[in-house]
Tab-separated table of N, CA and C in Angstrom:
chain	number	residue	atom	x	y	z
A	1	MET	N	0.864	-1.178	0.000
A	1	MET	CA	0.000	0.000	0.000
A	1	MET	C	0.906	1.236	0.000
A	2	ASN	N	0.655	2.122	-0.942
A	2	ASN	CA	1.500	3.319	-1.004
A	2	ASN	C	1.124	4.294	0.116
A	3	PRO	N	2.015	5.225	0.442
A	3	PRO	CA	1.780	6.124	1.585
A	3	PRO	C	0.502	6.954	1.485
A	4	VAL	N	0.130	7.368	0.281
A	4	VAL	CA	-1.083	8.183	0.130
A	4	VAL	C	-2.316	7.361	0.472
A	5	ASN	N	-2.384	6.124	-0.019
A	5	ASN	CA	-3.520	5.255	0.310
A	5	ASN	C	-3.549	4.928	1.799
A	6	GLN	N	-2.371	4.745	2.375
A	6	GLN	CA	-2.301	4.460	3.806
A	6	GLN	C	-2.814	5.652	4.616
A	7	LEU	N	-2.426	6.854	4.225
A	7	LEU	CA	-2.911	8.053	4.912
A	7	LEU	C	-4.416	8.204	4.765
A	8	MET	N	-4.916	7.952	3.577
A	8	MET	CA	-6.362	8.052	3.356
A	8	MET	C	-7.099	7.016	4.195
A	9	THR	N	-6.519	5.827	4.326
A	9	THR	CA	-7.135	4.792	5.156
A	9	THR	C	-7.196	5.243	6.615
A	10	TYR	N	-6.085	5.776	7.136
A	10	TYR	CA	-6.079	6.298	8.510
A	10	TYR	C	-7.121	7.396	8.680
A	11	PHE	N	-7.165	8.299	7.724
A	11	PHE	CA	-8.097	9.422	7.802
A	11	PHE	C	-9.546	8.937	7.775
A	12	LEU	N	-9.865	7.991	6.891
A	12	LEU	CA	-11.237	7.480	6.805
A	12	LEU	C	-11.630	6.705	8.063
A	13	ILE	N	-10.703	5.932	8.618
A	13	ILE	CA	-10.987	5.219	9.867
A	13	ILE	C	-11.247	6.216	10.989
A	14	PHE	N	-10.412	7.255	11.066
A	14	PHE	CA	-10.583	8.294	12.075
A	14	PHE	C	-11.930	8.990	11.907
A	15	LEU	N	-12.274	9.347	10.683
A	15	LEU	CA	-13.539	10.030	10.407
A	15	LEU	C	-14.728	9.131	10.735
A	16	LEU	N	-14.660	7.874	10.344
A	16	LEU	CA	-15.734	6.925	10.635
A	16	LEU	C	-15.897	6.726	12.140
A	17	MET	N	-14.773	6.656	12.858
A	17	MET	CA	-14.824	6.508	14.312
A	17	MET	C	-15.553	7.688	14.948
A	18	TRP	N	-15.262	8.918	14.494
A	18	TRP	CA	-15.907	10.088	15.066
A	18	TRP	C	-17.381	10.158	14.702
A	19	VAL	N	-17.739	9.719	13.514
A	19	VAL	CA	-19.161	9.690	13.142
A	19	VAL	C	-19.908	8.729	14.057
A	20	VAL	N	-19.324	7.557	14.306
A	20	VAL	CA	-19.954	6.577	15.201
A	20	VAL	C	-20.065	7.140	16.618
A	21	PHE	N	-18.977	7.722	17.141
A	21	PHE	CA	-19.020	8.342	18.476
A	21	PHE	C	-20.080	9.429	18.555
A	22	TYR	N	-20.126	10.264	17.546
A	22	TYR	CA	-21.069	11.387	17.544
A	22	TYR	C	-22.515	10.884	17.520
A	23	LEU	N	-22.794	9.874	16.698
A	23	LEU	CA	-24.150	9.320	16.627
A	23	LEU	C	-24.540	8.639	17.942
A	24	ILE	N	-23.601	7.947	18.566
A	24	ILE	CA	-23.877	7.332	19.869
A	24	ILE	C	-24.184	8.411	20.900
A	25	GLY	N	-23.425	9.499	20.862
A	25	GLY	CA	-23.656	10.610	21.789
A	25	GLY	C	-25.006	11.264	21.593
A	26	LYS	N	-25.450	11.354	20.332
A	26	LYS	CA	-26.768	11.938	20.045
A	26	LYS	C	-27.892	10.986	20.462
A	27	LYS	N	-27.678	9.687	20.254
A	27	LYS	CA	-28.715	8.695	20.537
A	27	LYS	C	-28.958	8.538	22.045
A	28	PHE	N	-27.879	8.426	22.806
A	28	PHE	CA	-27.983	8.227	24.250
A	28	PHE	C	-27.589	9.519	24.952
A	29	ASN	N	-28.225	9.806	26.060
A	29	ASN	CA	-27.894	11.008	26.821
A	29	ASN	C	-26.703	10.694	27.731
A	30	LEU	N	-25.505	10.781	27.162
A	30	LEU	CA	-24.304	10.425	27.911
A	30	LEU	C	-23.784	11.563	28.780
A	31	LYS	N	-24.333	12.771	28.594
A	31	LYS	CA	-23.854	13.915	29.365
A	31	LYS	C	-24.101	13.719	30.861
A	32	LYS	N	-25.196	13.030	31.204
A	32	LYS	CA	-25.483	12.795	32.622
A	32	LYS	C	-24.474	11.828	33.247
A	33	HIS	N	-23.749	11.090	32.405
A	33	HIS	CA	-22.700	10.187	32.890
A	33	HIS	C	-21.316	10.827	32.796
A	34	GLY	N	-21.266	12.114	32.451
A	34	GLY	CA	-19.992	12.821	32.369
A	34	GLY	C	-19.281	12.680	31.040
A	35	ILE	N	-20.019	12.269	30.003
A	35	ILE	CA	-19.415	12.101	28.681
A	35	ILE	C	-20.091	13.052	27.707
A	36	GLU	N	-19.295	13.913	27.090
A	36	GLU	CA	-19.800	14.818	26.060
A	36	GLU	C	-19.146	14.446	24.744
A	37	ILE	N	-19.964	14.264	23.718
A	37	ILE	CA	-19.437	13.949	22.398
A	37	ILE	C	-19.909	15.017	21.432
A	38	LYS	N	-18.932	15.714	20.865
A	38	LYS	CA	-19.184	16.748	19.869
A	38	LYS	C	-18.359	16.386	18.644
A	39	PRO	N	-18.578	17.066	17.515
A	39	PRO	CA	-17.741	16.745	16.348
A	39	PRO	C	-16.253	16.929	16.667
A	40	PHE	N	-15.511	15.835	16.587
A	40	PHE	CA	-14.071	15.777	16.811
A	40	PHE	C	-13.646	16.133	18.233
A	41	ILE	N	-14.578	16.086	19.177
A	41	ILE	CA	-14.242	16.315	20.586
A	41	ILE	C	-14.966	15.271	21.434
A	42	LEU	N	-14.217	14.542	22.233
A	42	LEU	CA	-14.765	13.579	23.185
A	42	LEU	C	-14.274	14.006	24.560
A	43	ILE	N	-15.205	14.404	25.426
A	43	ILE	CA	-14.850	14.888	26.757
A	43	ILE	C	-15.384	13.908	27.795
A	44	LEU	N	-14.477	13.390	28.621
A	44	LEU	CA	-14.852	12.505	29.722
A	44	LEU	C	-14.600	13.266	31.016
A	45	ARG	N	-15.669	13.670	31.686
A	45	ARG	CA	-15.534	14.426	32.937
A	45	ARG	C	-15.740	13.467	34.106
A	46	THR	N	-14.885	13.616	35.108
A	46	THR	CA	-15.000	12.748	36.267
A	46	THR	C	-14.457	13.451	37.506
A	47	LYS	N	-15.054	13.170	38.623
A	47	LYS	CA	-14.569	13.704	39.897
A	47	LYS	C	-13.409	12.860	40.429
A	48	LYS	N	-13.282	11.640	39.933
A	48	LYS	CA	-12.196	10.759	40.367
A	48	LYS	C	-10.839	11.366	40.015
A	49	VAL	N	-10.750	11.998	38.844
A	49	VAL	CA	-9.494	12.640	38.447
A	49	VAL	C	-9.167	13.784	39.405
A	50	ASN	N	-10.205	14.507	39.855
A	50	ASN	CA	-9.980	15.583	40.830
A	50	ASN	C	-9.359	15.031	42.110
A	51	GLN	N	-9.833	13.872	42.547
A	51	GLN	CA	-9.279	13.251	43.749
A	51	GLN	C	-7.823	12.838	43.527
A	52	ILE	N	-7.532	12.323	42.344
A	52	ILE	CA	-6.156	11.936	42.019
A	52	ILE	C	-5.250	13.165	42.014
A	53	LEU	N	-5.749	14.267	41.442
A	53	LEU	CA	-4.975	15.517	41.431
A	53	LEU	C	-4.703	15.998	42.853
A	54	GLU	N	-5.710	15.894	43.704
A	54	GLU	CA	-5.567	16.327	45.098
A	54	GLU	C	-4.511	15.499	45.822
A	55	VAL	N	-4.563	14.189	45.656
A	55	VAL	CA	-3.589	13.300	46.300
A	55	VAL	C	-2.183	13.574	45.765
A	56	ALA	N	-2.066	13.735	44.451
A	56	ALA	CA	-0.746	14.001	43.851
A	56	ALA	C	-0.181	15.332	44.336
A	57	ALA	N	-1.044	16.340	44.481
A	57	ALA	CA	-0.580	17.649	44.967
A	57	ALA	C	-0.098	17.553	46.414
A	58	LYS	N	-0.782	16.747	47.227
A	58	LYS	CA	-0.368	16.598	48.630
A	58	LYS	C	0.924	15.794	48.755
A	59	LYS	N	1.088	14.769	47.907
A	59	LYS	CA	2.297	13.944	47.975
A	59	LYS	C	3.534	14.695	47.494
A	60	THR	N	3.349	15.662	46.625
A	60	THR	CA	4.485	16.409	46.074
A	60	THR	C	4.574	17.815	46.653
A	61	GLU	N	3.968	18.004	47.817
A	61	GLU	CA	3.866	19.336	48.418
A	61	GLU	C	5.226	19.991	48.664
A	62	LYS	N	6.225	19.208	49.065
A	62	LYS	CA	7.533	19.792	49.385
A	62	LYS	C	8.387	20.026	48.139
A	63	ILE	N	8.311	19.130	47.173
A	63	ILE	CA	9.182	19.228	45.996
A	63	ILE	C	8.583	20.104	44.892
A	64	LEU	N	7.262	20.278	44.893
A	64	LEU	CA	6.602	20.997	43.799
A	64	LEU	C	7.062	22.443	43.635
A	65	PRO	N	7.237	23.225	44.705
A	65	PRO	CA	7.740	24.595	44.502
A	65	PRO	C	9.119	24.622	43.841
A	66	VAL	N	9.975	23.676	44.208
A	66	VAL	CA	11.309	23.604	43.602
A	66	VAL	C	11.192	23.255	42.120
A	67	LEU	N	10.357	22.251	41.813
A	67	LEU	CA	10.185	21.844	40.415
A	67	LEU	C	9.576	22.953	39.561
A	68	THR	N	8.605	23.677	40.099
A	68	THR	CA	7.993	24.751	39.308
A	68	THR	C	8.982	25.879	39.064
A	69	ASN	N	9.815	26.201	40.055
A	69	ASN	CA	10.828	27.242	39.849
A	69	ASN	C	11.884	26.806	38.833
A	70	ILE	N	12.301	25.549	38.912
A	70	ILE	CA	13.257	25.028	37.926
A	70	ILE	C	12.631	25.052	36.532
A	71	SER	N	11.371	24.623	36.425
A	71	SER	CA	10.681	24.610	35.132
A	71	SER	C	10.556	26.005	34.551
A	72	LEU	N	10.222	26.965	35.388
A	72	LEU	CA	10.089	28.344	34.920
A	72	LEU	C	11.427	28.874	34.410
A	73	THR	N	12.486	28.634	35.169
A	73	THR	CA	13.815	29.088	34.760
A	73	THR	C	14.250	28.411	33.460
A	74	LEU	N	14.048	27.095	33.379
A	74	LEU	CA	14.408	26.366	32.168
A	74	LEU	C	13.611	26.845	30.960
A	75	SER	N	12.324	27.116	31.149
A	75	SER	CA	11.504	27.544	30.007
A	75	SER	C	11.969	28.885	29.462
A	76	VAL	N	12.322	29.814	30.350
A	76	VAL	CA	12.835	31.113	29.889
A	76	VAL	C	14.166	30.914	29.166
A	77	GLY	N	15.050	30.103	29.746
A	77	GLY	CA	16.336	29.832	29.108
A	77	GLY	C	16.187	29.160	27.756
A	78	LEU	N	15.284	28.193	27.665
A	78	LEU	CA	15.071	27.501	26.394
A	78	LEU	C	14.430	28.406	25.347
A	79	MET	N	13.578	29.347	25.773
A	79	MET	CA	13.025	30.316	24.817
A	79	MET	C	14.126	31.195	24.246
A	80	VAL	N	15.038	31.640	25.103
A	80	VAL	CA	16.163	32.457	24.634
A	80	VAL	C	17.035	31.635	23.684
A	81	PHE	N	17.349	30.394	24.075
A	81	PHE	CA	18.174	29.525	23.237
A	81	PHE	C	17.498	29.241	21.891
A	82	GLY	N	16.203	28.923	21.920
A	82	GLY	CA	15.470	28.661	20.683
A	82	GLY	C	15.425	29.878	19.779
A	83	SER	N	15.215	31.043	20.369
A	83	SER	CA	15.213	32.281	19.577
A	83	SER	C	16.583	32.513	18.950
A	84	PHE	N	17.649	32.239	19.705
A	84	PHE	CA	19.004	32.388	19.173
A	84	PHE	C	19.233	31.444	17.997
A	85	ILE	N	18.867	30.181	18.161
A	85	ILE	CA	19.077	29.188	17.100
A	85	ILE	C	18.284	29.567	15.848
A	86	LEU	N	17.013	29.952	16.021
A	86	LEU	CA	16.202	30.332	14.858
A	86	LEU	C	16.742	31.582	14.178
A	87	THR	N	17.166	32.564	14.972
A	87	THR	CA	17.727	33.793	14.396
A	87	THR	C	19.027	33.494	13.657
A	88	LYS	N	19.881	32.674	14.258
A	88	LYS	CA	21.143	32.291	13.609
A	88	LYS	C	20.869	31.557	12.302
A	89	ASN	N	19.908	30.647	12.322
A	89	ASN	CA	19.576	29.888	11.122
A	89	ASN	C	18.990	30.796	10.039
A	90	LEU	N	18.170	31.753	10.440
A	90	LEU	CA	17.611	32.705	9.478
A	90	LEU	C	18.719	33.547	8.852
A	91	PHE	N	19.664	33.972	9.676
A	91	PHE	CA	20.811	34.734	9.173
A	91	PHE	C	21.606	33.892	8.175
A	92	LEU	N	21.880	32.629	8.526
A	92	LEU	CA	22.612	31.739	7.623
A	92	LEU	C	21.836	31.492	6.336
A	93	PHE	N	20.527	31.419	6.433
A	93	PHE	CA	19.699	31.188	5.245
A	93	PHE	C	19.867	32.315	4.235
A	94	PHE	N	19.948	33.542	4.728
A	94	PHE	CA	20.084	34.682	3.823
A	94	PHE	C	21.532	34.948	3.413
A	95	CYS	N	22.496	34.579	4.256
A	95	CYS	CA	23.901	34.893	3.959
A	95	CYS	C	24.680	33.700	3.404
A	96	GLU	N	24.523	32.531	4.021
A	96	GLU	CA	25.255	31.338	3.596
A	96	GLU	C	24.269	30.175	3.522
A	97	VAL	N	23.581	30.066	2.409
A	97	VAL	CA	22.464	29.123	2.269
A	97	VAL	C	22.880	27.681	2.557
A	98	LYS	N	24.075	27.283	2.162
A	98	LYS	CA	24.501	25.893	2.338
A	98	LYS	C	24.653	25.505	3.811
A	99	LYS	N	24.906	26.470	4.688
A	99	LYS	CA	25.102	26.174	6.105
A	99	LYS	C	23.795	26.181	6.900
A	100	ALA	N	22.726	26.711	6.330
A	100	ALA	CA	21.447	26.797	7.047
A	100	ALA	C	20.807	25.416	7.144
A	101	ALA	N	20.273	25.111	8.309
A	101	ALA	CA	19.586	23.832	8.522
A	101	ALA	C	18.130	23.965	8.088
A	102	PRO	N	17.605	22.959	7.379
A	102	PRO	CA	16.186	23.039	7.001
A	102	PRO	C	15.296	22.858	8.229
A	103	ILE	N	14.265	23.663	8.306
A	103	ILE	CA	13.323	23.590	9.424
A	103	ILE	C	11.932	23.382	8.843
A	104	PHE	N	11.251	22.343	9.319
A	104	PHE	CA	9.904	22.050	8.854
A	104	PHE	C	8.976	21.931	10.053
A	105	PRO	N	7.809	22.550	10.015
A	105	PRO	CA	6.846	22.343	11.101
A	105	PRO	C	6.235	20.946	10.996
A	106	ALA	N	5.860	20.377	12.121
A	106	ALA	CA	5.233	19.055	12.128
A	106	ALA	C	3.740	19.221	11.889
A	107	ILE	N	3.319	19.058	10.636
A	107	ILE	CA	1.915	19.195	10.257
A	107	ILE	C	1.415	17.821	9.822
A	108	PRO	N	0.466	17.225	10.574
A	108	PRO	CA	-0.042	15.903	10.194
A	108	PRO	C	-0.597	15.900	8.775
A	109	LEU	N	-0.319	14.821	8.055
A	109	LEU	CA	-0.734	14.569	6.674
A	109	LEU	C	0.004	15.427	5.653
A	110	ILE	N	0.825	16.381	6.083
A	110	ILE	CA	1.585	17.187	5.128
A	110	ILE	C	3.076	16.906	5.299
A	111	THR	N	3.636	17.219	6.454
A	111	THR	CA	5.054	16.935	6.683
A	111	THR	C	5.262	15.646	7.474
A	112	VAL	N	4.251	15.182	8.180
A	112	VAL	CA	4.325	13.914	8.921
A	112	VAL	C	3.367	12.953	8.233
A	113	LYS	N	3.928	11.980	7.486
A	113	LYS	CA	3.065	11.086	6.711
A	113	LYS	C	3.151	9.650	7.207
A	114	GLU	N	4.252	8.972	6.891
A	114	GLU	CA	4.365	7.552	7.223
A	114	GLU	C	4.340	7.304	8.726
A	115	SER	N	4.888	8.224	9.489
A	115	SER	CA	4.954	8.030	10.939
A	115	SER	C	3.779	8.689	11.663
A	116	LEU	N	2.698	8.982	10.953
A	116	LEU	CA	1.556	9.677	11.550
A	116	LEU	C	0.981	8.966	12.778
A	117	PRO	N	0.749	7.654	12.750
A	117	PRO	CA	0.198	7.007	13.956
A	117	PRO	C	1.115	7.168	15.173
A	118	TYR	N	2.421	7.038	14.978
A	118	TYR	CA	3.373	7.200	16.082
A	118	TYR	C	3.395	8.644	16.565
A	119	PHE	N	3.309	9.571	15.628
A	119	PHE	CA	3.270	10.997	15.960
A	119	PHE	C	2.042	11.302	16.814
A	120	LEU	N	0.881	10.793	16.402
A	120	LEU	CA	-0.357	11.060	17.138
A	120	LEU	C	-0.325	10.434	18.532
A	121	ILE	N	0.186	9.225	18.633
A	121	ILE	CA	0.276	8.568	19.943
A	121	ILE	C	1.189	9.364	20.870
A	122	SER	N	2.337	9.807	20.360
A	122	SER	CA	3.260	10.565	21.211
A	122	SER	C	2.668	11.907	21.608
A	123	VAL	N	1.952	12.569	20.699
A	123	VAL	CA	1.316	13.849	21.034
A	123	VAL	C	0.255	13.644	22.111
A	124	ILE	N	-0.548	12.603	21.987
A	124	ILE	CA	-1.596	12.333	22.977
A	124	ILE	C	-0.980	12.083	24.355
A	125	VAL	N	0.063	11.261	24.413
A	125	VAL	CA	0.711	10.960	25.697
A	125	VAL	C	1.314	12.223	26.308
A	126	LEU	N	2.026	13.005	25.499
A	126	LEU	CA	2.666	14.220	26.018
A	126	LEU	C	1.651	15.256	26.478
A	127	VAL	N	0.580	15.446	25.714
A	127	VAL	CA	-0.444	16.424	26.110
A	127	VAL	C	-1.127	15.973	27.397
A	128	PHE	N	-1.401	14.676	27.525
A	128	PHE	CA	-2.036	14.159	28.739
A	128	PHE	C	-1.160	14.428	29.965
A	129	ILE	N	0.125	14.091	29.874
A	129	ILE	CA	1.040	14.310	31.002
A	129	ILE	C	1.159	15.798	31.314
A	130	HIS	N	1.275	16.619	30.279
A	130	HIS	CA	1.421	18.066	30.449
A	130	HIS	C	0.210	18.662	31.172
A	131	GLU	N	-0.976	18.321	30.712
A	131	GLU	CA	-2.190	18.881	31.310
A	131	GLU	C	-2.430	18.338	32.718
A	132	PHE	N	-2.068	17.084	32.956
A	132	PHE	CA	-2.187	16.519	34.299
A	132	PHE	C	-1.272	17.268	35.263
A	133	ALA	N	-0.075	17.623	34.793
A	133	ALA	CA	0.853	18.403	35.624
A	133	ALA	C	0.271	19.780	35.933
A	134	HIS	N	-0.414	20.393	34.960
A	134	HIS	CA	-1.091	21.667	35.222
A	134	HIS	C	-2.119	21.501	36.344
A	135	GLY	N	-2.855	20.408	36.322
A	135	GLY	CA	-3.854	20.156	37.356
A	135	GLY	C	-3.227	19.986	38.727
A	136	ILE	N	-2.100	19.280	38.797
A	136	ILE	CA	-1.414	19.090	40.079
A	136	ILE	C	-0.930	20.427	40.626
A	137	VAL	N	-0.319	21.240	39.763
A	137	VAL	CA	0.177	22.548	40.213
A	137	VAL	C	-0.989	23.445	40.621
A	138	ALA	N	-2.100	23.388	39.889
A	138	ALA	CA	-3.271	24.200	40.245
A	138	ALA	C	-3.778	23.824	41.637
A	139	ARG	N	-3.874	22.550	41.925
A	139	ARG	CA	-4.332	22.125	43.255
A	139	ARG	C	-3.317	22.510	44.330
A	140	HIS	N	-2.032	22.430	44.005
A	140	HIS	CA	-1.003	22.833	44.970
A	140	HIS	C	-1.101	24.323	45.279
A	141	GLU	N	-1.440	25.124	44.284
A	141	GLU	CA	-1.567	26.578	44.463
A	141	GLU	C	-2.951	26.967	44.989
A	142	LYS	N	-3.743	25.971	45.399
A	142	LYS	CA	-5.087	26.177	45.968
A	142	LYS	C	-6.069	26.774	44.955
A	143	ILE	N	-5.857	26.483	43.683
A	143	ILE	CA	-6.797	26.895	42.637
A	143	ILE	C	-7.779	25.750	42.452
A	144	LYS	N	-9.074	26.037	42.545
A	144	LYS	CA	-10.087	24.998	42.467
A	144	LYS	C	-10.199	24.489	41.030
A	145	VAL	N	-10.204	23.179	40.906
A	145	VAL	CA	-10.411	22.529	39.616
A	145	VAL	C	-11.849	22.041	39.614
A	146	LYS	N	-12.688	22.665	38.773
A	146	LYS	CA	-14.114	22.340	38.758
A	146	LYS	C	-14.337	20.890	38.338
A	147	SER	N	-13.766	20.524	37.240
A	147	SER	CA	-13.827	19.137	36.803
A	147	SER	C	-12.615	18.870	35.937
A	148	ALA	N	-12.196	17.642	35.929
A	148	ALA	CA	-11.054	17.249	35.118
A	148	ALA	C	-11.472	16.067	34.274
A	149	GLY	N	-10.828	15.936	33.179
A	149	GLY	CA	-11.167	14.828	32.312
A	149	GLY	C	-10.246	14.771	31.122
A	150	VAL	N	-10.632	13.964	30.171
A	150	VAL	CA	-9.853	13.767	28.959
A	150	VAL	C	-10.644	14.322	27.797
A	151	MET	N	-9.951	15.060	26.968
A	151	MET	CA	-10.631	15.653	25.807
A	151	MET	C	-9.975	15.172	24.540
């Protein structure tokens, strides 16, 4: 199967899956069970995740301020470093084209083709961990989390 047909197969399976989810959501009143299904959005709301966030915030109470300060410092440093690298590369692109590194954005179905399933799995895992960490820090900072879930 050539890459274009493979991509179309993935896309059609994904589209068919969402049509089925959406029709199930319309047929049954799943909102009362904490499940919202909209076009291309599946939201699972639960209070159990709030309890997990609360426990995680209490268990990491001593180390969390240190980790957040380190993260903040690293993020500022990495923004400066990234800006430097991009500016240097842009300068090389205009002055010495052969030395400039090619930079491509990761756009599904355009620049990410054959490895699309792996790309999507890694994005889902990283976004889940990232947002869960936001919830832990919010609870540590005494910010109320109304509901948590997966979208």
